[in-house]
Amino acid sequence: MRFEIVARDPGSAARRGRLYTPHGVIDTPVFMPVGTRGTVKAMTPEMLDSLGVPILLANTYHLYLRPGHETIRALGGLHRFIGWPRALLTDSGGFQIMSLQELREVTEEGVRFQSHLDGSSHWLSPERVVEIQLALGADIMMILDQCLEYPATHESAERAMNLTGRWAKRAKEFWQRRAISRLATTAASGDPEAPLAIHQSTDSALFGIVQGGVYRDLRRTSAEQMQEVGFEGYAIGGLGVGEPKAETYSVAEFTAALLPKDQPRYLMGVGTPEDLVECVALGIDMFDCVMPTRNARNGCLFTSQGKLAIKSARYARDANPVDAACGCFVCRKYSRAFLRHLFAVGEMLGAILGTYHNLYFYLDTMRKIRDAIGSGEYNKLWSRVRAANGGLNF
Ligand SMILES: [Zn+2]
């Protein structure tokens, strides 16, 4: 995997870049829709393609439990299994496992947990999590980390941060051993597709995750630990877990500045359209969040004028589109009244149209952000969004 920065904003840390993956080139800053179980809820891969989505996020924890990584490996890997030709990022499952609370036990070796589905017992280590993601065949894989809830004491945040650091080293060593053995096996096989397989096995990337809660000293140590191990990109984890918004931005800014200037930075699980604009200015290149898709299914639509609760009775006879400033097919063709009706009677098309519009809005926001960085006018866009107070009136 290769990352190049093609423009920097003179007035902030924002940068525009290109990420070269085995499944296509990604323009950054980028928003990655969440396809928890190998599918973005209410969307077909064809719809995601028409939205211009260059990369999806899938959840290792969920796919490991169902249908199982070995099943997916046997069916040719996750791309083929889900019919998605572009890039995929898989998380490590750390966040989901840590959310299980009573159902897990964290030790130096790894995590033992009970499935949220049937209570069956499972064991994951830093090495095993890499092994599972290799079976899935993701373009970008994440290390196993220990993510804490907010608030966490300095002592517990320090313990989790140091454990994540030791796990990072083990994940990287395993990753390297596996890459070397895969190369040797493929080269010796005489398979005519060997050159392609070698290309793919060497071109996927492993990202480290910086933890440390809201504590600056821990974030600094964690960033140093991760860079000592050395990864192809660095994520900022453990934010957007309930801390005040000002703290999210402040910790993200502090941490992003500690990361290598020429490698991708990924802020995990954040956030709202305003968060994207704010955090790009801090030097973040990659985002993921369930918000556009989950909110859409609940009838909450993002527009240039702010959020719109489409279920409200006030839209029952509203012939206007969801957002007159939006170029998506939903806004060009359908009225608020029709969408409101679909939600009111529980038709699944409501979730489909709402999700399509929300994802279009997020991707369009990222396009505008990239254009503004490219033309050196990011600061202007940033001030306009701050002034709009809740809307994104570019
Ligand atoms: Zn729209």
JSON list of C-alpha atoms and ligand atoms in Angstrom, two decimals, residues 323 326-328 330-331 357 360, ligand 1:
[
{"chain": "A", "resi": 323, "resn": "ASP", "atom": "CA", "xyz": [-32.68, 18.71, 0.51]},
{"chain": "A", "resi": 326, "resn": "CYS", "atom": "CA", "xyz": [-28.62, 17.76, -2.83]},
{"chain": "A", "resi": 327, "resn": "GLY", "atom": "CA", "xyz": [-27.87, 16.15, -6.19]},
{"chain": "A", "resi": 328, "resn": "CYS", "atom": "CA", "xyz": [-28.80, 12.56, -5.26]},
{"chain": "A", "resi": 330, "resn": "VAL", "atom": "CA", "xyz": [-33.73, 10.59, -4.08]},
{"chain": "A", "resi": 331, "resn": "CYS", "atom": "CA", "xyz": [-33.79, 14.38, -3.86]},
{"chain": "A", "resi": 357, "resn": "HIS", "atom": "CA", "xyz": [-29.44, 10.17, 0.56]},
{"chain": "A", "resi": 360, "resn": "TYR", "atom": "CA", "xyz": [-24.60, 10.75, -0.69]},
{"chain": "B", "resi": 1, "resn": "ZN", "atom": "ZN", "xyz": [-30.34, 13.70, -1.50]}
]
